[in-house]
Each structure stands twice: as C-alpha cells, then as structure tokens.
PDB file of C-alpha atoms in Angstrom:
ATOM      1  CA  MET C   1       0.182   0.012   0.332  1.00 84.00           C
ATOM      2  CA  SER C   2       1.471   3.411  -0.989  1.00 88.00           C
ATOM      3  CA  TYR C   3       1.125   5.706   1.672  1.00 87.00           C
ATOM      4  CA  LEU C   4      -1.371   7.708  -0.266  1.00 86.00           C
ATOM      5  CA  THR C   5      -3.783   5.117  -0.399  1.00 90.00           C
ATOM      6  CA  PHE C   6      -3.172   4.898   3.187  1.00 89.00           C
ATOM      7  CA  LEU C   7      -4.474   8.071   3.005  1.00 87.00           C
ATOM      8  CA  LEU C   8      -7.350   8.038   1.630  1.00 86.00           C
ATOM      9  CA  LYS C   9      -8.131   4.763   3.270  1.00 88.00           C
ATOM     10  CA  SER C  10      -7.633   5.936   6.478  1.00 88.00           C
ATOM     11  CA  SER C  11      -9.405   7.826   9.623  1.00 86.00           C
ATOM     12  CA  ASN C  12      -8.583  10.030  12.464  1.00 83.00           C
ATOM     13  CA  ALA C  13     -10.249  10.378  15.882  1.00 82.00           C
ATOM     14  CA  HIS C  14     -13.392  11.036  14.263  1.00 79.00           C
ATOM     15  CA  GLY C  15     -14.587   7.781  12.202  1.00 74.00           C
ATOM     16  CA  ILE C  16     -13.573   5.084  15.628  1.00 86.00           C
ATOM     17  CA  HIS C  17     -16.421   4.086  16.725  1.00 84.00           C
ATOM     18  CA  SER C  18     -14.232   2.050  19.243  1.00 88.00           C
ATOM     19  CA  PRO C  19     -13.863   3.395  23.239  1.00 90.00           C
ATOM     20  CA  PHE C  20     -10.711   1.298  23.248  1.00 91.00           C
ATOM     21  CA  VAL C  21      -9.547   2.281  20.168  1.00 93.00           C
ATOM     22  CA  TYR C  22     -10.376   5.379  20.053  1.00 93.00           C
ATOM     23  CA  GLU C  23      -8.918   6.557  23.976  1.00 95.00           C
ATOM     24  CA  LEU C  24      -5.700   5.031  22.615  1.00 95.00           C
ATOM     25  CA  VAL C  25      -5.567   7.281  19.264  1.00 94.00           C
ATOM     26  CA  THR C  26      -6.678  10.662  21.187  1.00 93.00           C
ATOM     27  CA  GLU C  27      -4.930  10.070  24.918  1.00 94.00           C
ATOM     28  CA  GLY C  28      -1.656   7.833  22.855  1.00 95.00           C
ATOM     29  CA  PHE C  29      -1.138   8.923  19.641  1.00 95.00           C
ATOM     30  CA  TYR C  30      -2.091  11.847  19.697  1.00 92.00           C
ATOM     31  CA  SER C  31      -0.243  13.236  23.254  1.00 89.00           C
ATOM     32  CA  GLY C  32       3.382  13.335  23.317  1.00 81.00           C
ATOM     33  CA  LYS C  33       6.725  14.935  21.967  1.00 84.00           C
ATOM     34  CA  LYS C  34       8.247  12.957  19.372  1.00 89.00           C
ATOM     35  CA  ILE C  35      10.746  10.732  19.142  1.00 90.00           C
ATOM     36  CA  SER C  36      13.943  11.234  17.245  1.00 84.00           C
ATOM     37  CA  GLY C  37      15.368   7.946  15.645  1.00 77.00           C
ATOM     38  CA  ASN C  38      18.282   6.882  12.543  1.00 74.00           C
ATOM     39  CA  GLY C  39      15.842   4.472  10.453  1.00 74.00           C
ATOM     40  CA  LYS C  40      18.809   1.876  12.278  1.00 78.00           C
ATOM     41  CA  ASN C  41      17.311  -1.704  12.369  1.00 80.00           C
ATOM     42  CA  GLY C  42      14.199  -0.688  10.389  1.00 81.00           C
ATOM     43  CA  LEU C  43      13.277   1.810  13.568  1.00 93.00           C
ATOM     44  CA  SER C  44      13.249   5.194  11.937  1.00 93.00           C
ATOM     45  CA  SER C  45      11.761   7.838  14.565  1.00 94.00           C
ATOM     46  CA  LYS C  46       8.264   6.979  13.034  1.00 94.00           C
ATOM     47  CA  VAL C  47       8.358   3.734  13.960  1.00 95.00           C
ATOM     48  CA  LEU C  48       9.833   4.429  18.103  1.00 96.00           C
ATOM     49  CA  THR C  49       6.773   7.582  18.231  1.00 96.00           C
ATOM     50  CA  ILE C  50       3.967   4.890  17.623  1.00 96.00           C
ATOM     51  CA  LEU C  51       5.689   2.425  19.647  1.00 97.00           C
ATOM     52  CA  PHE C  52       6.614   4.949  22.630  1.00 97.00           C
ATOM     53  CA  LYS C  53       3.127   6.517  22.510  1.00 96.00           C
ATOM     54  CA  THR C  54       1.448   2.708  22.840  1.00 97.00           C
ATOM     55  CA  ILE C  55       3.977   1.657  25.128  1.00 97.00           C
ATOM     56  CA  ASN C  56       2.666   4.622  27.896  1.00 96.00           C
ATOM     57  CA  HIS C  57      -0.078   4.701  27.052  1.00 96.00           C
ATOM     58  CA  CYS C  58      -1.177   0.667  27.652  1.00 95.00           C
ATOM     59  CA  LYS C  59       1.041   0.536  30.052  1.00 96.00           C
ATOM     60  CA  SER C  60       2.893  -1.884  28.192  1.00 96.00           C
ATOM     61  CA  PHE C  61       6.891  -2.264  29.982  1.00 96.00           C
ATOM     62  CA  LYS C  62       7.861  -5.996  30.192  1.00 96.00           C
ATOM     63  CA  LEU C  63       8.707  -6.262  26.315  1.00 96.00           C
ATOM     64  CA  VAL C  64       9.876  -9.822  24.515  1.00 96.00           C
ATOM     65  CA  VAL C  65      11.652  -8.609  21.074  1.00 96.00           C
ATOM     66  CA  TYR C  66      11.302 -11.480  18.882  1.00 95.00           C
ATOM     67  CA  GLY C  67      12.971 -12.314  15.169  1.00 94.00           C
ATOM     68  CA  GLU C  68      15.711 -10.655  13.349  1.00 92.00           C
ATOM     69  CA  ASN C  69      17.902  -8.768  14.295  1.00 91.00           C
ATOM     70  CA  SER C  70      16.350  -8.921  17.725  1.00 94.00           C
ATOM     71  CA  ASN C  71      19.323  -8.114  19.738  1.00 94.00           C
ATOM     72  CA  GLU C  72      20.130  -4.550  17.524  1.00 94.00           C
ATOM     73  CA  VAL C  73      16.562  -3.903  17.858  1.00 95.00           C
ATOM     74  CA  THR C  74      16.452  -4.754  21.434  1.00 95.00           C
ATOM     75  CA  GLU C  75      19.363  -2.000  22.594  1.00 95.00           C
ATOM     76  CA  THR C  76      17.456   0.275  20.094  1.00 94.00           C
ATOM     77  CA  ILE C  77      14.366  -0.048  22.067  1.00 96.00           C
ATOM     78  CA  ARG C  78      16.379   0.520  24.933  1.00 96.00           C
ATOM     79  CA  GLU C  79      18.193   3.332  24.949  1.00 94.00           C
ATOM     80  CA  VAL C  80      15.380   5.605  24.089  1.00 95.00           C
ATOM     81  CA  GLY C  81      13.869   4.320  26.787  1.00 96.00           C
ATOM     82  CA  GLU C  82      16.893   5.639  28.465  1.00 95.00           C
ATOM     83  CA  ARG C  83      16.720   8.981  26.677  1.00 94.00           C
ATOM     84  CA  THR C  84      12.681   8.538  27.235  1.00 94.00           C
ATOM     85  CA  LYS C  85      12.885   8.588  31.170  1.00 95.00           C
ATOM     86  CA  THR C  86      10.590   5.142  30.397  1.00 96.00           C
ATOM     87  CA  LYS C  87      11.212   2.071  32.295  1.00 95.00           C
ATOM     88  CA  LEU C  88      11.370  -1.128  30.538  1.00 97.00           C
ATOM     89  CA  TRP C  89      11.990  -4.860  30.834  1.00 96.00           C
ATOM     90  CA  PHE C  90      12.862  -7.014  28.565  1.00 96.00           C
ATOM     91  CA  PHE C  91      12.568 -10.745  29.056  1.00 94.00           C
ATOM     92  CA  SER C  92      13.440 -13.580  26.556  1.00 90.00           C
ATOM     93  CA  PRO C  93      11.318 -15.375  24.228  1.00 84.00           C
ATOM     94  CA  MET C  94      12.065 -19.156  25.688  1.00 83.00           C
ATOM     95  CA  ALA C  95      10.845 -18.259  29.520  1.00 83.00           C
ATOM     96  CA  PRO C  96       8.414 -17.321  30.592  1.00 82.00           C
ATOM     97  CA  VAL C  97       7.522 -13.915  31.423  1.00 87.00           C
ATOM     98  CA  PRO C  98       7.183 -13.019  35.243  1.00 86.00           C
ATOM     99  CA  GLY C  99       3.080 -11.673  35.925  1.00 85.00           C
ATOM    100  CA  GLY C 100       2.443 -12.493  32.109  1.00 87.00           C
ATOM    101  CA  LEU C 101       3.636 -10.243  28.532  1.00 91.00           C
ATOM    102  CA  ASP C 102       2.774  -6.770  27.830  1.00 95.00           C
ATOM    103  CA  LEU C 103       4.115  -6.612  24.255  1.00 97.00           C
ATOM    104  CA  GLY C 104       5.697  -8.464  21.770  1.00 96.00           C
ATOM    105  CA  PHE C 105       7.810  -6.256  19.251  1.00 97.00           C
ATOM    106  CA  ILE C 106       7.620  -9.049  15.603  1.00 97.00           C
ATOM    107  CA  CYS C 107      11.248  -8.459  13.984  1.00 95.00           C
ATOM    108  CA  GLY C 108      11.559  -9.732  10.452  1.00 93.00           C
ATOM    109  CA  SER C 109      11.844  -8.348   6.900  1.00 91.00           C
ATOM    110  CA  ASN C 110       9.873 -11.311   4.950  1.00 93.00           C
ATOM    111  CA  THR C 111       6.399 -13.229   5.522  1.00 94.00           C
ATOM    112  CA  GLN C 112       8.276 -16.660   6.700  1.00 95.00           C
ATOM    113  CA  SER C 113      10.271 -14.556   9.472  1.00 95.00           C
ATOM    114  CA  ILE C 114       7.483 -12.533  10.698  1.00 96.00           C
ATOM    115  CA  MET C 115       5.530 -15.186  10.957  1.00 96.00           C
ATOM    116  CA  LYS C 116       8.007 -17.505  12.461  1.00 94.00           C
ATOM    117  CA  ALA C 117       8.301 -14.483  15.109  1.00 95.00           C
ATOM    118  CA  PHE C 118       4.397 -13.277  15.686  1.00 96.00           C
ATOM    119  CA  GLU C 119       3.284 -17.956  16.292  1.00 94.00           C
ATOM    120  CA  GLN C 120       6.394 -18.254  18.640  1.00 91.00           C
ATOM    121  CA  LEU C 121       5.077 -15.352  20.324  1.00 91.00           C
ATOM    122  CA  HIS C 122       1.693 -16.104  20.090  1.00 88.00           C
ATOM    123  CA  LYS C 123       2.127 -19.499  22.238  1.00 83.00           C
ATOM    124  CA  ASP C 124       1.348 -17.631  25.299  1.00 77.00           C
ATOM    125  CA  VAL C 125      -1.177 -14.399  24.699  1.00 85.00           C
ATOM    126  CA  THR C 126      -4.054 -13.515  26.528  1.00 85.00           C
ATOM    127  CA  ASP C 127      -5.937 -10.870  26.427  1.00 85.00           C
ATOM    128  CA  GLN C 128      -4.192  -8.012  27.491  1.00 86.00           C
ATOM    129  CA  ASN C 129      -1.208  -8.651  25.331  1.00 91.00           C
ATOM    130  CA  LEU C 130      -0.058  -6.519  22.871  1.00 95.00           C
ATOM    131  CA  PHE C 131       1.940  -7.367  19.840  1.00 97.00           C
ATOM    132  CA  VAL C 132       3.226  -4.681  17.131  1.00 98.00           C
ATOM    133  CA  LEU C 133       5.196  -4.871  13.580  1.00 97.00           C
ATOM    134  CA  PRO C 134       7.109  -2.300  12.388  1.00 96.00           C
ATOM    135  CA  ASN C 135       6.978  -1.327   8.655  1.00 95.00           C
ATOM    136  CA  ILE C 136       4.401  -3.127   7.834  1.00 96.00           C
ATOM    137  CA  HIS C 137       3.746  -1.025   4.735  1.00 96.00           C
ATOM    138  CA  LYS C 138       7.462  -1.617   3.370  1.00 94.00           C
ATOM    139  CA  THR C 139       7.682  -4.548   1.128  1.00 94.00           C
ATOM    140  CA  PRO C 140       5.294  -7.026  -0.417  1.00 95.00           C
ATOM    141  CA  GLU C 141       6.164  -9.740   2.015  1.00 95.00           C
ATOM    142  CA  MET C 142       5.716  -7.825   5.162  1.00 95.00           C
ATOM    143  CA  GLU C 143       2.373  -7.077   3.834  1.00 96.00           C
ATOM    144  CA  LYS C 144       1.489 -10.279   3.265  1.00 96.00           C
ATOM    145  CA  ALA C 145       2.796 -11.313   7.000  1.00 97.00           C
ATOM    146  CA  TRP C 146       0.390  -8.195   8.699  1.00 97.00           C
ATOM    147  CA  GLU C 147      -3.004  -9.721   6.740  1.00 97.00           C
ATOM    148  CA  THR C 148      -1.923 -13.017   7.166  1.00 97.00           C
ATOM    149  CA  ILE C 149      -1.818 -11.755  11.408  1.00 97.00           C
ATOM    150  CA  LYS C 150      -5.331 -10.160  11.143  1.00 97.00           C
ATOM    151  CA  LYS C 151      -6.604 -13.094   9.756  1.00 96.00           C
ATOM    152  CA  ASP C 152      -5.861 -15.547  13.117  1.00 95.00           C
ATOM    153  CA  PRO C 153      -8.780 -15.906  14.388  1.00 93.00           C
ATOM    154  CA  ASN C 154      -7.129 -14.948  18.425  1.00 92.00           C
ATOM    155  CA  VAL C 155      -6.839 -12.215  16.829  1.00 95.00           C
ATOM    156  CA  THR C 156      -9.629  -9.230  17.278  1.00 95.00           C
ATOM    157  CA  VAL C 157      -8.456  -5.664  16.960  1.00 96.00           C
ATOM    158  CA  THR C 158      -5.669  -4.702  14.583  1.00 97.00           C
ATOM    159  CA  ILE C 159      -4.551  -0.531  14.142  1.00 97.00           C
ATOM    160  CA  ASP C 160      -2.749  -0.253  10.457  1.00 98.00           C
ATOM    161  CA  THR C 161      -0.597   3.166  11.631  1.00 97.00           C
ATOM    162  CA  TYR C 162       1.021   2.395   8.432  1.00 96.00           C
ATOM    163  CA  HIS C 163       4.598   2.690   9.769  1.00 95.00           C
ATOM    164  CA  LEU C 164       3.341   0.579  12.649  1.00 96.00           C
ATOM    165  CA  GLY C 165       0.460  -2.548  12.645  1.00 98.00           C
ATOM    166  CA  LEU C 166      -0.939  -2.888  15.990  1.00 98.00           C
ATOM    167  CA  ILE C 167      -2.041  -6.586  16.926  1.00 98.00           C
ATOM    168  CA  PHE C 168      -4.217  -7.368  20.544  1.00 96.00           C
ATOM    169  CA  PHE C 169      -5.726  -9.870  21.482  1.00 94.00           C
ATOM    170  CA  ARG C 170      -8.458  -8.404  23.415  1.00 90.00           C
ATOM    171  CA  LYS C 171     -11.928 -11.308  24.195  1.00 85.00           C
ATOM    172  CA  GLY C 172     -14.907 -10.277  23.811  1.00 81.00           C
ATOM    173  CA  GLN C 173     -14.244  -7.187  21.580  1.00 83.00           C
ATOM    174  CA  ALA C 174     -15.635  -7.590  17.778  1.00 85.00           C
ATOM    175  CA  LYS C 175     -12.910  -8.370  15.655  1.00 92.00           C
ATOM    176  CA  GLN C 176     -11.981  -4.980  13.737  1.00 94.00           C
ATOM    177  CA  ASP C 177      -9.483  -3.572  11.645  1.00 96.00           C
ATOM    178  CA  PHE C 178      -8.526  -0.140  11.483  1.00 95.00           C
ATOM    179  CA  ILE C 179      -6.563   2.372   9.508  1.00 95.00           C
ATOM    180  CA  ILE C 180      -5.787   5.583  11.491  1.00 94.00           C
ATOM    181  CA  ARG C 181      -3.556   8.105  11.509  1.00 91.00           C
ATOM    182  CA  PRO C 182      -1.899   8.363  13.987  1.00 90.00           C
ATOM    183  CA  TYR C 183      -0.816  12.556  14.356  1.00 86.00           C
ATOM    184  CA  ARG C 184      -3.327  15.335  14.041  1.00 74.00           C
ATOM    185  CA  SER C 185      -3.112  17.056  10.474  1.00 68.00           C
ATOM    186  CA  PHE C 186      -6.074  19.936  10.408  1.00 62.00           C
ATOM    187  CA  LEU C 187      -5.133  20.201   6.365  1.00 61.00           C
ATOM    188  CA  LEU C 188      -5.221  17.126   5.876  1.00 63.00           C
ATOM    189  CA  ASP C 189      -7.901  15.887   8.751  1.00 61.00           C
ATOM    190  CA  ALA C 190      -9.865  19.344   6.357  1.00 62.00           C
ATOM    191  CA  VAL C 191      -8.972  17.609   3.197  1.00 60.00           C
ATOM    192  CA  LEU C 192      -9.644  14.231   3.487  1.00 60.00           C
ATOM    193  CA  GLY C 193     -12.996  14.718   4.960  1.00 60.00           C
ATOM    194  CA  ILE C 194     -14.232  17.435   2.474  1.00 51.00           C
ATOM    195  CA  ARG C 195     -13.587  13.418   0.128  1.00 49.00           C
ATOM    196  CA  ASN C 196     -15.179  11.759   1.863  1.00 49.00           C
ATOM    197  CA  LEU C 197     -18.485  13.851   2.262  1.00 42.00           C
ATOM    198  CA  TRP C 198     -18.286  13.901  -0.904  1.00 40.00           C
ATOM    199  CA  GLY C 199     -17.869  10.534  -1.696  1.00 42.00           C
ATOM    200  CA  LEU C 200     -21.424   9.776   0.450  1.00 38.00           C
ATOM    201  CA  LEU C 201     -23.144  12.524  -1.761  1.00 33.00           C
ATOM    202  CA  ALA C 202     -21.767  11.470  -5.013  1.00 33.00           C
TER     203      ALA C 202
END
C-alpha cells in the first residue's frame, strides 16, 4: 500500500467507534512528543514515536523482542527508553515472563521470518497482550505477513498506522481492522473530510 492510498483509506479519531481504540488514539497517539530515530534496524523516528506512545498509554513495559536482528532492535528500544525515561523490562521469548508478557515486538523482513516470530510469541498470548510489527507496508512480503496476522482467529483488533501495525487479542472485543492516522493535522483532516463527504453525496 502506498502512503497516498493509506491516507485515502485512513481515518482520524472521529471515525472510530470503538471506545478502546478511540482512547488509544486521543490519549496515546495524540499526546507526547516525537521521538528521534535514525532508521537503524528499521526503527525510524515514526516507528519509535508510535511505539513509545503506545507503550506508555497501554502501560506495556514488559517486552519480548523476537525475530531477525532482535538483539540490535532491543538495544535501540532500550536506548530510547533510557533517553525518554521510560522504564522497560526485556525478557527472553524462550522462558515464561513473570506476571505475563505486555508487549511482543516482531522483527522480520519477509513473510516467513515474521510469521515464525508471531507464532513463537503467540504460544502464551492472553487478552492483555499487545504485539507490534514495524514497517508493515515496506515490501509485498511484509504486507502479506500483516494480512495473514489480521486473519488469525485469536486476533481481535488490528491498527494500521502505516509505519507500525498494532495487534490486540482482547476477548469480548468485536473483530475490527482499523487504518488510522496517528497524528493530528487540521489541513489533512479537512481535505480528507471534504473528500469523504463528497463521496457520500456523489
């Protein structure tokens, strides 16, 4: 999906009818500051900003990073955590996490590696877990993995922010897939709002 296609399909907070997701967007995505990043290991400033806003809003401080280059990715996230004074605890995916896992960060550059990491983390998933997958539209392979994950029967809510995909397993939650702009932009909201209204009237 190109970024333009994403924008045309996306909504802001006003297009969300799930209280849980609405709160995440308005109190999480729309708050806080942008986090700088150099794109190393695929962790651009946009990926890191959305990731840390999500971590802080959902209080997901116990992390497992799994997949390709997981050690390097872990160090990048750890460094940003120290810089932003976010207390994070990193655990191995090969052992139970005391009290349960909060967030699983999936590393991968192709469908096979992403699904392998998803399945490994998925073994002990609960409805309180959150998984994230960066750069979901970077390549056709990554888009394929994202679409496969969305269809998993245990996945109830997904949020496509273009730079980062969020995956929830909340029991009792209606299965929904959201495409959301994770920032405020009066001009963009106005332009897309007019376009959507014109589509309804046409």
